[in-house]
PDB file of C-alpha atoms and ligand atoms in Angstrom:
ATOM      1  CA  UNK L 502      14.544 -11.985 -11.685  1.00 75.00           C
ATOM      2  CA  UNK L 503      12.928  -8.650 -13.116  1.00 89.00           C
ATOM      3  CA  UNK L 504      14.361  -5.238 -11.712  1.00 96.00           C
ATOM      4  CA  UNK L 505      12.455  -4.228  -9.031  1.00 97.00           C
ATOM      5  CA  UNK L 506      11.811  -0.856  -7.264  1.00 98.00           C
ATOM      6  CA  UNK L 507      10.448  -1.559  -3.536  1.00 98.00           C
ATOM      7  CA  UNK L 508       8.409   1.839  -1.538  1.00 98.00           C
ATOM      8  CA  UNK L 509       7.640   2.062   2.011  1.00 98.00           C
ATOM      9  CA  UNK L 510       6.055   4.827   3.624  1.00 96.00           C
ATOM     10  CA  UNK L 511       3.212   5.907   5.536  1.00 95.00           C
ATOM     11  CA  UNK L 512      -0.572   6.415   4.421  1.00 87.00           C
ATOM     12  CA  UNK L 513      -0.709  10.076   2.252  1.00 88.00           C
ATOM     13  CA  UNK L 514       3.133  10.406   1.854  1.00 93.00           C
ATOM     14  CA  UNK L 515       2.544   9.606  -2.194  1.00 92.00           C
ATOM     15  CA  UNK L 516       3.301   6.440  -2.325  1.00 94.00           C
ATOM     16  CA  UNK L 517       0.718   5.242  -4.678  1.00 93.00           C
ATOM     17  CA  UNK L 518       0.764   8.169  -7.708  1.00 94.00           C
ATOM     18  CA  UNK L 519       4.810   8.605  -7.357  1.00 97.00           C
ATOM     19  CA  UNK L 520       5.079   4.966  -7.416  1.00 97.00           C
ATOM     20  CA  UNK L 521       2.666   4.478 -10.672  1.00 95.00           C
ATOM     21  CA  UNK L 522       4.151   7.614 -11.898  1.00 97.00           C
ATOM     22  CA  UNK L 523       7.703   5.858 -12.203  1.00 97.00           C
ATOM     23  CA  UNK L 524       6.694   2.674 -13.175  1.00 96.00           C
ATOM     24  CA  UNK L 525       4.969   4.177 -16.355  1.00 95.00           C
ATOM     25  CA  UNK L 526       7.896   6.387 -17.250  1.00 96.00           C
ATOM     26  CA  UNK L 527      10.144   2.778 -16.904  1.00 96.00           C
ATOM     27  CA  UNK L 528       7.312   0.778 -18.739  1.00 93.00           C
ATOM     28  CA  UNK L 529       7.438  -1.370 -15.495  1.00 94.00           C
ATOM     29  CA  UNK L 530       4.442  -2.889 -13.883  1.00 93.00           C
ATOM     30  CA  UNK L 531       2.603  -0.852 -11.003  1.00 95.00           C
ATOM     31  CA  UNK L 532       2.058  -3.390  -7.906  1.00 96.00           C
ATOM     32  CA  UNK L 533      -0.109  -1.990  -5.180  1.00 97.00           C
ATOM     33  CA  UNK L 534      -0.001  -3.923  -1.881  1.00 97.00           C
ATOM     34  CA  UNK L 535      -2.309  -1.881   0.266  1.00 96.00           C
ATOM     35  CA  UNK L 536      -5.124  -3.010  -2.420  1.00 97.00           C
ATOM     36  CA  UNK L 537      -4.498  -6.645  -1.042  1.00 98.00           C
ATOM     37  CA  UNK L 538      -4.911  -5.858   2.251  1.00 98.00           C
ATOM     38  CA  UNK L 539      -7.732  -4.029   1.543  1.00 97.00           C
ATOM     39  CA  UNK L 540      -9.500  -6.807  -0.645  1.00 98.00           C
ATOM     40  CA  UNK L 541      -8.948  -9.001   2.240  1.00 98.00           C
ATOM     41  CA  UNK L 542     -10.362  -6.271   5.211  1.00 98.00           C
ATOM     42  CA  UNK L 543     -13.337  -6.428   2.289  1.00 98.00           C
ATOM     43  CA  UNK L 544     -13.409 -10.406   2.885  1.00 98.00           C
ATOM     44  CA  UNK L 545     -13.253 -10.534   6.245  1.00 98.00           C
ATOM     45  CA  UNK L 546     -15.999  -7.497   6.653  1.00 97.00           C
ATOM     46  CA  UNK L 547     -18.304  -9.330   4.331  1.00 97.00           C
ATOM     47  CA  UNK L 548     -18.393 -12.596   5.868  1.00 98.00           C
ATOM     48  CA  UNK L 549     -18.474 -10.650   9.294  1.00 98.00           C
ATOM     49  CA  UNK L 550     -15.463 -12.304  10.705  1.00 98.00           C
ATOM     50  CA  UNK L 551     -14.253 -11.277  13.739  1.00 97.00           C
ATOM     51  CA  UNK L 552     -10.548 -10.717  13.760  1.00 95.00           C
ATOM     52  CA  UNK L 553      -9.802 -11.635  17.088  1.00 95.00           C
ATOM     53  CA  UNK L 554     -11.559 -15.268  16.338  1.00 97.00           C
ATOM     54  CA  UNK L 555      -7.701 -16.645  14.952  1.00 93.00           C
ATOM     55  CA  UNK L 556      -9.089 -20.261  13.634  1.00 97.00           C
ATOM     56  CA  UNK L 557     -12.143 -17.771  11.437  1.00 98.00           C
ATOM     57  CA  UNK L 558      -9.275 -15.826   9.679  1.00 97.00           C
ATOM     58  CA  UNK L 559      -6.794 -18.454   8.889  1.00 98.00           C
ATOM     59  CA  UNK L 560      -9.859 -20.562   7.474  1.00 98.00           C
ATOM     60  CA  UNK L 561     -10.751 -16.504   5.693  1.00 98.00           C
ATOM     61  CA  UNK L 562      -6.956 -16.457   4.896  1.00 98.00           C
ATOM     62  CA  UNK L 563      -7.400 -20.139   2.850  1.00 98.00           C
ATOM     63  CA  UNK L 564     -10.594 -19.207   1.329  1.00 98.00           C
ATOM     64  CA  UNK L 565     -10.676 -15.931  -0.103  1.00 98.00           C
ATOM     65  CA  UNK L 566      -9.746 -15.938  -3.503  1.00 98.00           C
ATOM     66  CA  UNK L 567      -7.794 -12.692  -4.010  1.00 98.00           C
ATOM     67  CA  UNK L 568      -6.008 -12.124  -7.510  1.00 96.00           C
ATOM     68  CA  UNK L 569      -5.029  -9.189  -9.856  1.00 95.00           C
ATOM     69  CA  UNK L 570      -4.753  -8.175 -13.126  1.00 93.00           C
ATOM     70  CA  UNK L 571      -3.196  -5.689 -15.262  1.00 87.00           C
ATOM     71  CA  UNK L 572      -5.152  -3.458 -17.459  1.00 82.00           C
ATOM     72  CA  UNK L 573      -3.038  -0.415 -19.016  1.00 77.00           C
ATOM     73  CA  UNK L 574      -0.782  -0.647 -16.531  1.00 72.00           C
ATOM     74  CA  UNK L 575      -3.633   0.056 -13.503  1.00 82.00           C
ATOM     75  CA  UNK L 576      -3.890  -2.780 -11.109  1.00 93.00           C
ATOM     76  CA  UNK L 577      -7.449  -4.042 -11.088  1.00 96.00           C
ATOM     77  CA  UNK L 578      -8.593  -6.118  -7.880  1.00 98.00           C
ATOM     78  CA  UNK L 579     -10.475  -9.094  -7.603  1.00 98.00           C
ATOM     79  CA  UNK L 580     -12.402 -10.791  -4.686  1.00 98.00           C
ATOM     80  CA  UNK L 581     -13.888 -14.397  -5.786  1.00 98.00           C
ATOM     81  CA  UNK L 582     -13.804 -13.648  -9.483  1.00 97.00           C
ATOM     82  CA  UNK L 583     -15.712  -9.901  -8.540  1.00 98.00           C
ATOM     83  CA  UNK L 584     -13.694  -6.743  -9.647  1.00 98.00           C
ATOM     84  CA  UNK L 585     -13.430  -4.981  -6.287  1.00 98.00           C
ATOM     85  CA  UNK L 586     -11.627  -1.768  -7.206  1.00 96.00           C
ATOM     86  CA  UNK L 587     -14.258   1.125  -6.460  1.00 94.00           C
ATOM     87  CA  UNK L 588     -15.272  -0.796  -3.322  1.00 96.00           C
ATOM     88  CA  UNK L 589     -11.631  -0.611  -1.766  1.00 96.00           C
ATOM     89  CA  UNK L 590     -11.559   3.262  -2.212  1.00 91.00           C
ATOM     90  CA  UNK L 591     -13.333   4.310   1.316  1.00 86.00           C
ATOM     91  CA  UNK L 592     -12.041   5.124   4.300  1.00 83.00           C
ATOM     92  CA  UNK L 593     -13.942   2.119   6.243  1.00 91.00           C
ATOM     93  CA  UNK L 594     -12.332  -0.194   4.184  1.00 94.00           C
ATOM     94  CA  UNK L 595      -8.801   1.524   4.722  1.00 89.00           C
ATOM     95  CA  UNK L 596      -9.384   0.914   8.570  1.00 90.00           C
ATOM     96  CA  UNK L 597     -10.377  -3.129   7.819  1.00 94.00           C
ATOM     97  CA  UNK L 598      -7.122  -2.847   5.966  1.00 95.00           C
ATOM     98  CA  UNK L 599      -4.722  -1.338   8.460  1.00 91.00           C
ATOM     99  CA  UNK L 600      -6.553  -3.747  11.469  1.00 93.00           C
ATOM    100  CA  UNK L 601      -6.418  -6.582   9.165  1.00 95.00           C
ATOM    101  CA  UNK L 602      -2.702  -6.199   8.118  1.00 95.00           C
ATOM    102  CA  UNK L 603      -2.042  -7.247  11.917  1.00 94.00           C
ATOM    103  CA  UNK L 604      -2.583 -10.343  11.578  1.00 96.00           C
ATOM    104  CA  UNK L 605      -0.160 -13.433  10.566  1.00 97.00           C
ATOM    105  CA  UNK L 606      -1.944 -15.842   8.227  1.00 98.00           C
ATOM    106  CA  UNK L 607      -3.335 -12.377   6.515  1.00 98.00           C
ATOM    107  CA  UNK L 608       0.238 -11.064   6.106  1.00 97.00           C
ATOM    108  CA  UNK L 609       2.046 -14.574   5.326  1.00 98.00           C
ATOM    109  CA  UNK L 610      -0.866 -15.416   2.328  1.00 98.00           C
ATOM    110  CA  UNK L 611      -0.518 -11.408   0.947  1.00 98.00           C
ATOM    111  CA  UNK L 612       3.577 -11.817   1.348  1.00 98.00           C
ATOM    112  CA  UNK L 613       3.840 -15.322  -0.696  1.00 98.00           C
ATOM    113  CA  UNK L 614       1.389 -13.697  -3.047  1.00 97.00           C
ATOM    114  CA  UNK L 615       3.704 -10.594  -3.245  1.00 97.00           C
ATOM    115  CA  UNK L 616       6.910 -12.543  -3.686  1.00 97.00           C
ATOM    116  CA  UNK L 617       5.273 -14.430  -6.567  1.00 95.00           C
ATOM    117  CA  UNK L 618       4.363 -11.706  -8.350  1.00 93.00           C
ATOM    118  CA  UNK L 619       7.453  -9.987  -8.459  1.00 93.00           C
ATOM    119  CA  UNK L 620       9.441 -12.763  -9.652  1.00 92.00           C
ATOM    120  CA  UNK L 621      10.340 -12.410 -13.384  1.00 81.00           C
ATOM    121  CA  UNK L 622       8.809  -8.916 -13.955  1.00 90.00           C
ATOM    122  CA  UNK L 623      10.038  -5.256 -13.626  1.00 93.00           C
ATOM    123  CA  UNK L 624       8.054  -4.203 -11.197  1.00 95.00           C
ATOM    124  CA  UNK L 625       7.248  -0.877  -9.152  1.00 97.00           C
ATOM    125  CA  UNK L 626       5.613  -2.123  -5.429  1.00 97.00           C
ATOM    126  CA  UNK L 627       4.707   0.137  -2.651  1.00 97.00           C
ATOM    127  CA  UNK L 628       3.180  -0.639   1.002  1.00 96.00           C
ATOM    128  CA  UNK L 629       4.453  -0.477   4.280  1.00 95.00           C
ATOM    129  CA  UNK L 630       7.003  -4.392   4.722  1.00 97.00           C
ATOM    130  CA  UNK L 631       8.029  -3.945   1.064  1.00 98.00           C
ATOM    131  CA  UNK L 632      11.954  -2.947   1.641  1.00 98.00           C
ATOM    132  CA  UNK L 633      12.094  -4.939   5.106  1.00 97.00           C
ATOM    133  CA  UNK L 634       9.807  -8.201   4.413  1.00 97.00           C
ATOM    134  CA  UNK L 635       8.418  -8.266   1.095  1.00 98.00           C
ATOM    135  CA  UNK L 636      11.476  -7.894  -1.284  1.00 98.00           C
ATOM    136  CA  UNK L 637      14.960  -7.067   0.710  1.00 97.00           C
ATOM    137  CA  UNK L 638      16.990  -7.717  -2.130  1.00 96.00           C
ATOM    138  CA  UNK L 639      14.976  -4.669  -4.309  1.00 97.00           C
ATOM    139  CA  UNK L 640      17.458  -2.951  -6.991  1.00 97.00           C
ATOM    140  CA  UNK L 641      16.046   0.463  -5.265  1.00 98.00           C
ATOM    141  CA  UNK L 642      14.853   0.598  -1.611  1.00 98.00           C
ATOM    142  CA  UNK L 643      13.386   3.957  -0.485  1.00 98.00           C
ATOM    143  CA  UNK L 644      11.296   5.006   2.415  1.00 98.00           C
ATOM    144  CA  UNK L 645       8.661   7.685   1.011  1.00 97.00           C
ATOM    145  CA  UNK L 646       7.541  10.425   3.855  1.00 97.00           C
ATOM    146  CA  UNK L 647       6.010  14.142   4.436  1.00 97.00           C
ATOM    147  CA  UNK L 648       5.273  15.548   7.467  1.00 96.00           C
ATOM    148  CA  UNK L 649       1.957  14.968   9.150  1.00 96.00           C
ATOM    149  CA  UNK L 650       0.736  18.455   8.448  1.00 96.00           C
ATOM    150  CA  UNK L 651       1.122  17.814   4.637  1.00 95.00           C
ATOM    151  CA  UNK L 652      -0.422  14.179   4.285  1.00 95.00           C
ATOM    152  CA  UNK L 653      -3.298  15.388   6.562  1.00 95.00           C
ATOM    153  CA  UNK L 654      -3.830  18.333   4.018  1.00 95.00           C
ATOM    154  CA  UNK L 655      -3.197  16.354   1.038  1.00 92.00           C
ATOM    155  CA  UNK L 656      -6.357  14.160   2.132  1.00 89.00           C
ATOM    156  CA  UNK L 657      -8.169  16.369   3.230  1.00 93.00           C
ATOM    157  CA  UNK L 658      -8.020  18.313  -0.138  1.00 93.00           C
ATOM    158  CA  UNK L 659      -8.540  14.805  -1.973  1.00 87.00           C
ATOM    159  CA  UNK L 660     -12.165  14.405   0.740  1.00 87.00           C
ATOM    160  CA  UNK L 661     -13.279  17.921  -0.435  1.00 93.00           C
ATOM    161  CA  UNK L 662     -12.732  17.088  -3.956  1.00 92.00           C
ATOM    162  CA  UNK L 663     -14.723  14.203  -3.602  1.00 87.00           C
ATOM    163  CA  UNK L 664     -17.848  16.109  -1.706  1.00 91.00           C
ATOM    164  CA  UNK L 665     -17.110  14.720   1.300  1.00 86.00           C
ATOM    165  CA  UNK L 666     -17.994  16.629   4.860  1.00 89.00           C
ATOM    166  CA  UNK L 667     -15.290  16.182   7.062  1.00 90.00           C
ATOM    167  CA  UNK L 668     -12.926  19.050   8.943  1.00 94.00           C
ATOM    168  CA  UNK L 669      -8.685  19.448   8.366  1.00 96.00           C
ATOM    169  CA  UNK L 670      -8.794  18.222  12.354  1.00 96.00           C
ATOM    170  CA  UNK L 671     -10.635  14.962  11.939  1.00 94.00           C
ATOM    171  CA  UNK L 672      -8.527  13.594   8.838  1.00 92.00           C
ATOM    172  CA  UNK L 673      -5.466  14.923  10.402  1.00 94.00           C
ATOM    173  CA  UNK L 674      -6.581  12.547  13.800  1.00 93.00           C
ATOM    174  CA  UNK L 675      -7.501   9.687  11.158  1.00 89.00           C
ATOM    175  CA  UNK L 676      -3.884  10.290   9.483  1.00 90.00           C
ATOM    176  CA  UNK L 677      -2.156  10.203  13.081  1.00 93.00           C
ATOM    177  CA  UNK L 678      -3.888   6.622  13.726  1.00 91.00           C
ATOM    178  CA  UNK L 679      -3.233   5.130  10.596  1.00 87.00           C
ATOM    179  CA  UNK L 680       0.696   6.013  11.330  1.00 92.00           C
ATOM    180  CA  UNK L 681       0.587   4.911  14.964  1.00 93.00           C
ATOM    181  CA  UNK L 682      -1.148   1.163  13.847  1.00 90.00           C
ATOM    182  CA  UNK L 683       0.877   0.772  11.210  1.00 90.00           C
ATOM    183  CA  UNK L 684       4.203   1.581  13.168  1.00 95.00           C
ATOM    184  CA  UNK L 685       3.653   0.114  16.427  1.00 95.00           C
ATOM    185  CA  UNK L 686       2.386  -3.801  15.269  1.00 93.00           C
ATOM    186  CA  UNK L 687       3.725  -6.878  16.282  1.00 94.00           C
ATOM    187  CA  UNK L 688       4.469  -8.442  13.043  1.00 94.00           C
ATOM    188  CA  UNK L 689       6.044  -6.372  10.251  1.00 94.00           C
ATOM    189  CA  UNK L 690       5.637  -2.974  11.637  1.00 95.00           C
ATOM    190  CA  UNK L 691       6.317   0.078   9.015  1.00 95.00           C
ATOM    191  CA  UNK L 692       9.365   1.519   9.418  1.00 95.00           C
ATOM    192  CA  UNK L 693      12.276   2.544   7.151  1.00 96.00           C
ATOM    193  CA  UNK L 694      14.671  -0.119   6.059  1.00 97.00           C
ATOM    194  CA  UNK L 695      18.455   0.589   7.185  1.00 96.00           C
ATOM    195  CA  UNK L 696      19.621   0.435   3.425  1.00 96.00           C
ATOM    196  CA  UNK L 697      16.609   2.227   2.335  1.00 98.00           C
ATOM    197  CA  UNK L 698      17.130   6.214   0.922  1.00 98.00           C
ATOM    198  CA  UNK L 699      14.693   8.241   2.627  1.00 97.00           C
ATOM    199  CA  UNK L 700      13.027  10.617   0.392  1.00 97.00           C
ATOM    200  CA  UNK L 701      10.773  13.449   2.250  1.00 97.00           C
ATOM    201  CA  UNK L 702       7.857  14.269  -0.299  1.00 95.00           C
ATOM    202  CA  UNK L 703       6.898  17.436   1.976  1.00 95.00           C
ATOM    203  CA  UNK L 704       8.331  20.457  -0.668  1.00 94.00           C
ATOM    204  CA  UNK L 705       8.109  18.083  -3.646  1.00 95.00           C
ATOM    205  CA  UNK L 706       6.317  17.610  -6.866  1.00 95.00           C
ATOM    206  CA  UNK L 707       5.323  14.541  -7.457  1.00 96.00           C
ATOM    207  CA  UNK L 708       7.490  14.794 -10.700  1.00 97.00           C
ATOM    208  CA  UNK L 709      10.487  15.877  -8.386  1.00 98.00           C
ATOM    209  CA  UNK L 710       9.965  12.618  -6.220  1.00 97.00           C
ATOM    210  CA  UNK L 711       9.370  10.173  -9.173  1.00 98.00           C
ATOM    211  CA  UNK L 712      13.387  11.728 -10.885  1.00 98.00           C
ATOM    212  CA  UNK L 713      14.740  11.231  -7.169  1.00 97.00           C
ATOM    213  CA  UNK L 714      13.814   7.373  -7.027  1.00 98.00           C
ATOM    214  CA  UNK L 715      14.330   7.022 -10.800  1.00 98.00           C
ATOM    215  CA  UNK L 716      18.282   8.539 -10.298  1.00 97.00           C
ATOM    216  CA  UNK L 717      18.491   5.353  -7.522  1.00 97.00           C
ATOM    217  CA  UNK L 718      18.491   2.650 -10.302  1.00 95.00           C
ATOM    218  CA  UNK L 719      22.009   1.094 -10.771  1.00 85.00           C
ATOM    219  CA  UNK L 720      23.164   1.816 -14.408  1.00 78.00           C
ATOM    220  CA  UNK L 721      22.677  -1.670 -16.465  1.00 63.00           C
TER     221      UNK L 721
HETATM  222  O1  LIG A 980      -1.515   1.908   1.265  1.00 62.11           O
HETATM  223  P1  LIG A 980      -2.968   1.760   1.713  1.00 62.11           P
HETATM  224  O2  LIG A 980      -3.520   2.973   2.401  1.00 62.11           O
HETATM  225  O3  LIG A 980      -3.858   1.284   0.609  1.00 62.11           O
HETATM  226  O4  LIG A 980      -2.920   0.573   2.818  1.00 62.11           O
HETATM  227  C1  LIG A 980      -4.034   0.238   3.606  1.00 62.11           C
HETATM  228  C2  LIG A 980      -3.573  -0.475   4.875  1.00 62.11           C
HETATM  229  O5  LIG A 980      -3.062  -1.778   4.560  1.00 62.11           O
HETATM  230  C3  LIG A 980      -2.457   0.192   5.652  1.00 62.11           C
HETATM  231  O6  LIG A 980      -2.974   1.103   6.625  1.00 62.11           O
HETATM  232  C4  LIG A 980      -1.712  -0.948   6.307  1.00 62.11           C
HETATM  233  C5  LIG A 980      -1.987  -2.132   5.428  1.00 62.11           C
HETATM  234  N1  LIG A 980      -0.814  -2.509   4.610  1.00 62.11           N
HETATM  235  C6  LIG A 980       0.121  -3.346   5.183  1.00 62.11           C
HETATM  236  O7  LIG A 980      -0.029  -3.720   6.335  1.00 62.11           O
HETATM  237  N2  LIG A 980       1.186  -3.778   4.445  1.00 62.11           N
HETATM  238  C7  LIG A 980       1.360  -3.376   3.174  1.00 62.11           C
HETATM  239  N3  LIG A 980       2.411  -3.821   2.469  1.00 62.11           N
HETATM  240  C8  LIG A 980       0.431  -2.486   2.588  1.00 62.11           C
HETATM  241  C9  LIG A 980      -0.639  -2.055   3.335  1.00 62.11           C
END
């Protein structure tokens, strides 16, 4: 087994550029989870399966051919043998993802997938089951946050910076869903692992954040 660093949070908290940030300064490998589940909301959307028709997505679930490679350290995405990065990157997709991630042959194929990767690598992974599902015996377990108000504005900054219309109320709305679906699912709900250190991202740089998880690593 590799060392591995496991991140939980919810959507806008950081996760992804503190998490990439600190597996580049350890030379580890960046692993990106919500990129599965949004290569597989992709699937389903494409194929227009309807997620409450159960035999349709386990069938989905056995079909899809979802894999990833490494390039530079950046985790490239691929959908049947397509490289499916700059489609994953909207907000509709994000949605397929979150409604997606309820379900139980979507989570058990992404999991086993997950677990495989991780074995014999150092590794960096981030989502929302990581600490509680995904990898509970992680050498570092921490549950990234930031208040509402921040992640909202963080986004909402990112949207403008990308020309798109949309008002601070509507993304913070968007933001508040995302959290509430994510939190209150059946299966594998986010929340913070009991042995996981909370770090709140709210008054931090993302350089601050990145030396807070790095300090968490047991000396070898
Ligand atoms: O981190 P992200 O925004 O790319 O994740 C998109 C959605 O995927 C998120 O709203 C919930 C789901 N997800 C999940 O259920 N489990 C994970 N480990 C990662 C993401």
């Amino acid at each position: 087994m590799g060392v591995s660093i496991a991140i939980d949070g919810p959507a806008g908290a950081g996760k992804s550029t503190i998490a990439r940030l600190v597996a580049r300064k350890l030379n580890f490998d960046y692993i990106d989870t919500g990129a599965m589940y949004r290569t597989m909301g992709l699937y389903l959307d494409r194929n227009q399966i309807s997620l409450s028709d159960e035999a349709a997505v386990k069938t989905a679930c056995e079909q899809a051919e979802i894999g990833v490679t490494y390039e530079n350290g950046e985790q490239q995405m691929w959908l049947d043998g397509e490289n499916v990065n700059d489609q994953i990157r909207n907000e509709k997709v994000a949605g397929l993802a979150s409604a997606c991630g309820k379900l139980m042959p979507v989570r058990e194929k992404l999991v086993d997938f997950q677990q495989k990767l991780a074995l014999s690598r150092n590794i960096v992974m981030d989502g929302r089951d990581i600490c509680t599902v995904v990898l509970p015996r992680a050498d570092v377990k921490v549950y990234l946050t930031a208040s509402v108000e921040e992640r909202a504005k963080r986004r909402f900054l990112e949207y403008q910076k990308k020309g798109m219309a949309c008002t601070f109320e509507e993304v913070k709305k968007e933001v508040e869903e995302r959290d509430y679906n994510d939190m209150h699912r059946a299966i594998s709900p986010l929340c913070r692992a009991e042995d996981a250190v909370l770090v709140d991202t709210s008054d931090m740089s993302i350089e601050e954040a990145a030396e807070a998880i790095m300090k968490l690593l047991p000396e070898k």
